[in-house]
Short mmCIF file of C-alpha atoms in Angstrom, two decimals:
data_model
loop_
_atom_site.label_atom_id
_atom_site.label_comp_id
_atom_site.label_asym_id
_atom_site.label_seq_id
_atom_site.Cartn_x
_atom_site.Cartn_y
_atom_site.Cartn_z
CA UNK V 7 41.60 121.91 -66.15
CA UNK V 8 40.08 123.77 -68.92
CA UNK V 9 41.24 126.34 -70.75
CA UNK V 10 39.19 129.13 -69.61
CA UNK V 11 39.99 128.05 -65.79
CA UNK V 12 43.09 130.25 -64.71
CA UNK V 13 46.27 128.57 -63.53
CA UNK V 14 46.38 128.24 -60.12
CA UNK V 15 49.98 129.37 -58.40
CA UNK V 16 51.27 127.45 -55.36
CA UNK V 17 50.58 129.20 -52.14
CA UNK V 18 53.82 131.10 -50.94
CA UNK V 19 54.60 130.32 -47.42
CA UNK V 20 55.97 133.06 -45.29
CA UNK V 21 58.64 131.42 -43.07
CA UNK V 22 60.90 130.87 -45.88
CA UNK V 23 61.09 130.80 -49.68
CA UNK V 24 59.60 128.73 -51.92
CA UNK V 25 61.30 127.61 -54.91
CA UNK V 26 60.31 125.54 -58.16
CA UNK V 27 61.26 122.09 -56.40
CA UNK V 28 61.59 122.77 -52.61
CA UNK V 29 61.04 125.44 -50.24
CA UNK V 30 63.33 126.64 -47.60
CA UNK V 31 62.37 127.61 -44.02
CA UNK V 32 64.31 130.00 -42.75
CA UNK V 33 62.58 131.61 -39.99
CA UNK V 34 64.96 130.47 -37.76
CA UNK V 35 68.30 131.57 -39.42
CA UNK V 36 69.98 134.67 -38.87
CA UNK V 37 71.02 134.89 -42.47
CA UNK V 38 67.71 134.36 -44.44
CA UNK V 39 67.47 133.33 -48.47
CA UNK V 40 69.37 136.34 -50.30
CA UNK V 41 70.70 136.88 -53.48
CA UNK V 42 74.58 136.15 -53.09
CA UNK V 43 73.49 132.18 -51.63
CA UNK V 44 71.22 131.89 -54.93
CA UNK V 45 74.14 133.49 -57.36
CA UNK V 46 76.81 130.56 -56.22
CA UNK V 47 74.28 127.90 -55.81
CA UNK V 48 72.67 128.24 -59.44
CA UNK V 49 76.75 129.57 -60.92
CA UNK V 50 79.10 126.94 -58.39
CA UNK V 51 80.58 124.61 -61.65
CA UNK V 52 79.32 121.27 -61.01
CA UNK V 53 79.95 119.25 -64.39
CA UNK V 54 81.87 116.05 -62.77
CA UNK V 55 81.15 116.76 -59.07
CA UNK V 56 81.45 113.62 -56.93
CA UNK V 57 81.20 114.73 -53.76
CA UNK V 58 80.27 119.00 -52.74
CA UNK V 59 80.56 120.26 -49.39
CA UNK V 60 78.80 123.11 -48.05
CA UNK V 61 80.50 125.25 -45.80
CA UNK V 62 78.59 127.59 -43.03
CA UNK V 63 74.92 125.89 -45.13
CA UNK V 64 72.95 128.25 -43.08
CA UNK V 65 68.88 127.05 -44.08
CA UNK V 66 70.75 124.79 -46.32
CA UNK V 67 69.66 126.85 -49.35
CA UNK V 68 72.94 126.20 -51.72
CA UNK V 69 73.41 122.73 -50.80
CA UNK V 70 69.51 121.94 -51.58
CA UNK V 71 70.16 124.07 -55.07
CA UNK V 72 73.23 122.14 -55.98
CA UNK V 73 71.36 118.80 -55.08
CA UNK V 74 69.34 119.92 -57.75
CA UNK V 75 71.56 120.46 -60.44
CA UNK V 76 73.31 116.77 -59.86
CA UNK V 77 72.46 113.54 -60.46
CA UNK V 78 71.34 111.21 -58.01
CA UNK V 79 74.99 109.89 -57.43
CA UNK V 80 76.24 112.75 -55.86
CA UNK V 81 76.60 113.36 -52.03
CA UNK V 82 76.38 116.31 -50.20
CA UNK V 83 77.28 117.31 -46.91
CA UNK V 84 76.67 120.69 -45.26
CA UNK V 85 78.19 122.10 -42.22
CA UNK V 86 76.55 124.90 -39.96
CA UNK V 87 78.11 125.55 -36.77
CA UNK V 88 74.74 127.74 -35.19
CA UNK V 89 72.60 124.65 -33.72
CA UNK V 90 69.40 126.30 -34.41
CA UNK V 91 70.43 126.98 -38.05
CA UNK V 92 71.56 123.61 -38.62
CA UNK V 93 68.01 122.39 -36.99
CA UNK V 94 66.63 123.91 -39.53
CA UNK V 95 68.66 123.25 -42.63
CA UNK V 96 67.99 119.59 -41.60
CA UNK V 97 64.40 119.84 -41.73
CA UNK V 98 64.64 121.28 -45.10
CA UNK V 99 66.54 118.96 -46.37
CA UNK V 100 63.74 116.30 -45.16
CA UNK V 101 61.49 117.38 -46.79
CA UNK V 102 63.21 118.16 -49.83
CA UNK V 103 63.44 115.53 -52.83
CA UNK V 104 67.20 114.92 -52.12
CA UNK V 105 66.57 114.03 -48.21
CA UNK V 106 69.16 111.05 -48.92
CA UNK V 107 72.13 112.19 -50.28
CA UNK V 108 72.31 115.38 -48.18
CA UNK V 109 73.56 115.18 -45.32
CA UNK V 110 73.58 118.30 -42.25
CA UNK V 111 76.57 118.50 -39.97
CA UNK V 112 76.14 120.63 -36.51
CA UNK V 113 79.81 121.22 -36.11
CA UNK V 114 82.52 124.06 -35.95
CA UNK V 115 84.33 123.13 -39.92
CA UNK V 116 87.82 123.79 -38.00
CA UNK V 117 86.82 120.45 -35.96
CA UNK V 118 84.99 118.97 -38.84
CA UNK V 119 87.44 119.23 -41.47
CA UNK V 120 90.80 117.53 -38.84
CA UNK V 121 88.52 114.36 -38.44
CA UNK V 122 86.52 114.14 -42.04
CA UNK V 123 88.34 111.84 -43.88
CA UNK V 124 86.36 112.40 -47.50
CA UNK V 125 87.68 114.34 -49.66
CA UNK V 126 85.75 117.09 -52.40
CA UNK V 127 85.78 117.85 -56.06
CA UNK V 128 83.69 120.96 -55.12
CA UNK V 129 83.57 122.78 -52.07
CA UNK V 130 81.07 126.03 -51.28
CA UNK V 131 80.46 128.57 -49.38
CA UNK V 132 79.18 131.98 -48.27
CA UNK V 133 81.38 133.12 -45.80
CA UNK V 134 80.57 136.03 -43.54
CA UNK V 135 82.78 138.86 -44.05
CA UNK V 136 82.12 141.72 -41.74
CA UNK V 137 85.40 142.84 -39.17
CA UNK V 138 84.45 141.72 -35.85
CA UNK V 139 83.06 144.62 -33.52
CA UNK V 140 80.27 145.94 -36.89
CA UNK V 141 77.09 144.71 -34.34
CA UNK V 142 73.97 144.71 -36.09
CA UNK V 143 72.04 143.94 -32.42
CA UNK V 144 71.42 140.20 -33.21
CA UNK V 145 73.73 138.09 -31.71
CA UNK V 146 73.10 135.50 -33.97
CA UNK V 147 73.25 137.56 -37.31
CA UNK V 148 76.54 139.01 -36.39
CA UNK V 149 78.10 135.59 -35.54
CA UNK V 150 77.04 134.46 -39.18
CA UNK V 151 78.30 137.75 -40.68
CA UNK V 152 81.65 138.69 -39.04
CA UNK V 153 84.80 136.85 -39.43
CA UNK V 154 85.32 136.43 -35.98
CA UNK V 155 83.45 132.97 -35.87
CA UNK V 156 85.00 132.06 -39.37
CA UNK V 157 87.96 134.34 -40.30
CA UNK V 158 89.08 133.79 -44.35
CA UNK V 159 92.32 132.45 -43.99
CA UNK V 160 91.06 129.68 -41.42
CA UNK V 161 88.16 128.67 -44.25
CA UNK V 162 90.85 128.85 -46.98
CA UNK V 163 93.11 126.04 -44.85
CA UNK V 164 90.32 124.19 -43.92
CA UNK V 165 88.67 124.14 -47.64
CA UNK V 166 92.55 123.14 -48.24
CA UNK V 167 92.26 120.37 -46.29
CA UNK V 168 89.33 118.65 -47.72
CA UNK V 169 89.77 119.39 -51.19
CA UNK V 170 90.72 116.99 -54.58
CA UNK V 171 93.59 117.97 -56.13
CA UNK V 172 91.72 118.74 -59.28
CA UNK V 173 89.02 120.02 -56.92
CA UNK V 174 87.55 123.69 -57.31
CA UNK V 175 86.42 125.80 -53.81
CA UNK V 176 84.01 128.73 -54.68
CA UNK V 177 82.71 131.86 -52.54
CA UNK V 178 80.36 134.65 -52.95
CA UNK V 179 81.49 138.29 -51.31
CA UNK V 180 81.35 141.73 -51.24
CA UNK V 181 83.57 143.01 -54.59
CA UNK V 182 86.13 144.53 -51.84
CA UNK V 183 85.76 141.40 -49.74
CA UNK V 184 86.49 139.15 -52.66
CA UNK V 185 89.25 141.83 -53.55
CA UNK V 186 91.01 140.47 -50.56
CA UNK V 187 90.44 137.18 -50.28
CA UNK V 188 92.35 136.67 -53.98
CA UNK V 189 95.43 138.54 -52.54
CA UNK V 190 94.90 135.78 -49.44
CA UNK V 191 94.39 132.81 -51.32
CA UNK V 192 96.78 133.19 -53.60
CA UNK V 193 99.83 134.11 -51.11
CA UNK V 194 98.12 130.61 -49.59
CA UNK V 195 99.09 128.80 -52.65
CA UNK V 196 95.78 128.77 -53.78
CA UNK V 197 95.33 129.05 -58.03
CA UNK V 198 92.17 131.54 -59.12
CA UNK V 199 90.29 129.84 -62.26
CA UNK V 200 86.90 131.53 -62.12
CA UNK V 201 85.98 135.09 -61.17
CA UNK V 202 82.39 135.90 -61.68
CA UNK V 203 81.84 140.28 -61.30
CA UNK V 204 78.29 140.72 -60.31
CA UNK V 205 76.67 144.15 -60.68
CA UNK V 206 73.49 145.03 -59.65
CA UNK V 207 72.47 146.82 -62.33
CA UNK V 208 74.19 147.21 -66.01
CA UNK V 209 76.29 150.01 -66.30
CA UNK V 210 77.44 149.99 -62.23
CA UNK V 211 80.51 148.54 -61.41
CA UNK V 212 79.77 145.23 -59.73
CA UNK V 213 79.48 145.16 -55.98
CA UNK V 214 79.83 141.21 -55.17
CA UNK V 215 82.12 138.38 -56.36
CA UNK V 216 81.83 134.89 -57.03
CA UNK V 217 85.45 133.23 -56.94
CA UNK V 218 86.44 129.82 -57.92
CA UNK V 219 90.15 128.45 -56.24
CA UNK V 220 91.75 125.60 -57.02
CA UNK V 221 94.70 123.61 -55.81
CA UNK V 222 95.87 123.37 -58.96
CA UNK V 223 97.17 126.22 -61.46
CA UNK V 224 94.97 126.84 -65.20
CA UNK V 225 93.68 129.26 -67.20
CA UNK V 226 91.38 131.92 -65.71
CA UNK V 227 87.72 132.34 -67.10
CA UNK V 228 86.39 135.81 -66.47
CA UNK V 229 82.53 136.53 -66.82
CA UNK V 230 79.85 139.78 -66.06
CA UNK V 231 76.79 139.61 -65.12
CA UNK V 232 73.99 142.39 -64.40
CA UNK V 233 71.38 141.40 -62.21
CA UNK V 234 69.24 144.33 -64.07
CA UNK V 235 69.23 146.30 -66.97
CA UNK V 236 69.21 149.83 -66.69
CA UNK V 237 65.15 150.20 -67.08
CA UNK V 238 65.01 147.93 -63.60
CA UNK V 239 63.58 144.48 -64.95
CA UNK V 240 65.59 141.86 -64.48
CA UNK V 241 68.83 141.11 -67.29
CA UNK V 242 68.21 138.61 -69.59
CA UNK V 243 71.72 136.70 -68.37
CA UNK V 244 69.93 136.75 -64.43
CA UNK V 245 67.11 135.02 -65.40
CA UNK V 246 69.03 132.19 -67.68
CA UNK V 247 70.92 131.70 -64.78
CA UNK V 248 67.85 131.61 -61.90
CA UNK V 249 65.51 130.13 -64.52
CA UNK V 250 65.42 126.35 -63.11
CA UNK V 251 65.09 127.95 -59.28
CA UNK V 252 62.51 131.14 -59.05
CA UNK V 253 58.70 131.22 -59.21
CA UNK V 254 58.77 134.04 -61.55
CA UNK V 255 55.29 136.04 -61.14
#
């Protein structure tokens, strides 16, 4: 191409979202690609990982961005309890460059997690969080969102279950949400290492979480982050963080 030919852009599909290495489909997903799934997938620590499990994967969208940010050796598997969901994550993951060591479980993770026998060094997940009874007039959307299909204490046990000792389990929530899944967690014997404040623009107070639990007690790292500053472009800290992921316009 020469230099006086512009660059041409990928074309944007518009049944899902299309990333720098894969795209995700989520057409048929009652929880589409949003912000809180691309906070923990591109913020989940993964220095070390073995093996990552993806509870509730949805499209697949964090499992597909945390196949990205390991090495080949790694193994994933995702668990999505809505059949057409999990359809769908599996198709992504296809035709994603990772298609062999993800792997796309159509299960209930109460069921899952009594007869897996692996066991994680990171576990992930954006749990829904809405009080059963708060319809939105999907069906589908409110069993992803309400904590009737998935309440936090049964996730917490479960994640117990199938996690390494030195392991680390991390969730994105609402700030109150998060607010009371600490309280939860810890009376569950559960140690907090990371808490990640997320506002969406500087100067706000933050209005979602990102929480890292371990089994095991250590110090606890604190961080900020502004999605954007003040003047409404995006924070210089969002887009270190989102850098490897969005198509950037």
């Amino acid at each position: 191409m020469s230099q006086d030919q512009p660059q041409v852009r990928p074309t944007l599909r518009k049944d899902g979202f299309t990333f720098k290495q894969f795209f995700v489909a989520h057409d048929r997903c009652a929880m589409k690609v949003g912000t809180d799934g691309v906070l923990i997938g591109a913020w989940a620590p993964v220095a070390g990982a073995r093996r990552i499990l993806d509870i509730g994967c949805g499209s697949g969208l964090i499992a597909l961005m945390l196949a990205q940010r390991t090495p080949g050796s790694v193994e994933i598997d995702a668990v999505e309890l809505e059949a057409s969901a999990a359809q769908q994550a599996q198709e992504n993951m296809h035709a994603s460059p990772w298609a062999d060591r993800i792997h796309v479980h159509h299960q209930d993770i109460v069921s899952w997690s009594e007869q897996c026998e692996k066991r994680f060094s990171l576990i992930v997940s954006n749990p829904p969080f809405f009080a059963p009874g708060m319809a939105t007039g999907c069906v589908a959307r409110d069993n992803a969102r309400s904590t009737a299909t998935l309440d936090h204490l049964t996730l917490l046990r479960c994640a117990a279950q199938l996690i390494e000792e030195e392991g680390l389990f991390c969730v994105v929530l609402p700030a109150e949400a998060g607010e009371a899944l600490i309280s939860l967690a810890l009376a569950d014997g559960w140690h907090l290492r990371y808490r990640y404040d997320v506002a969406a623009y500087a100067q706000r107070p933050p209005n979602r979480v990102v929480l890292g639990f371990s089994p095991t007690a250590g110090e606890t790292l604190l961080e900020r982050l502004a999605i954007r500053d003040e003047d409404k472009s995006y924070s210089a800290d969002w887009l270190s963080l989102v850098t490897d992921f969005y198509l950037f316009r």
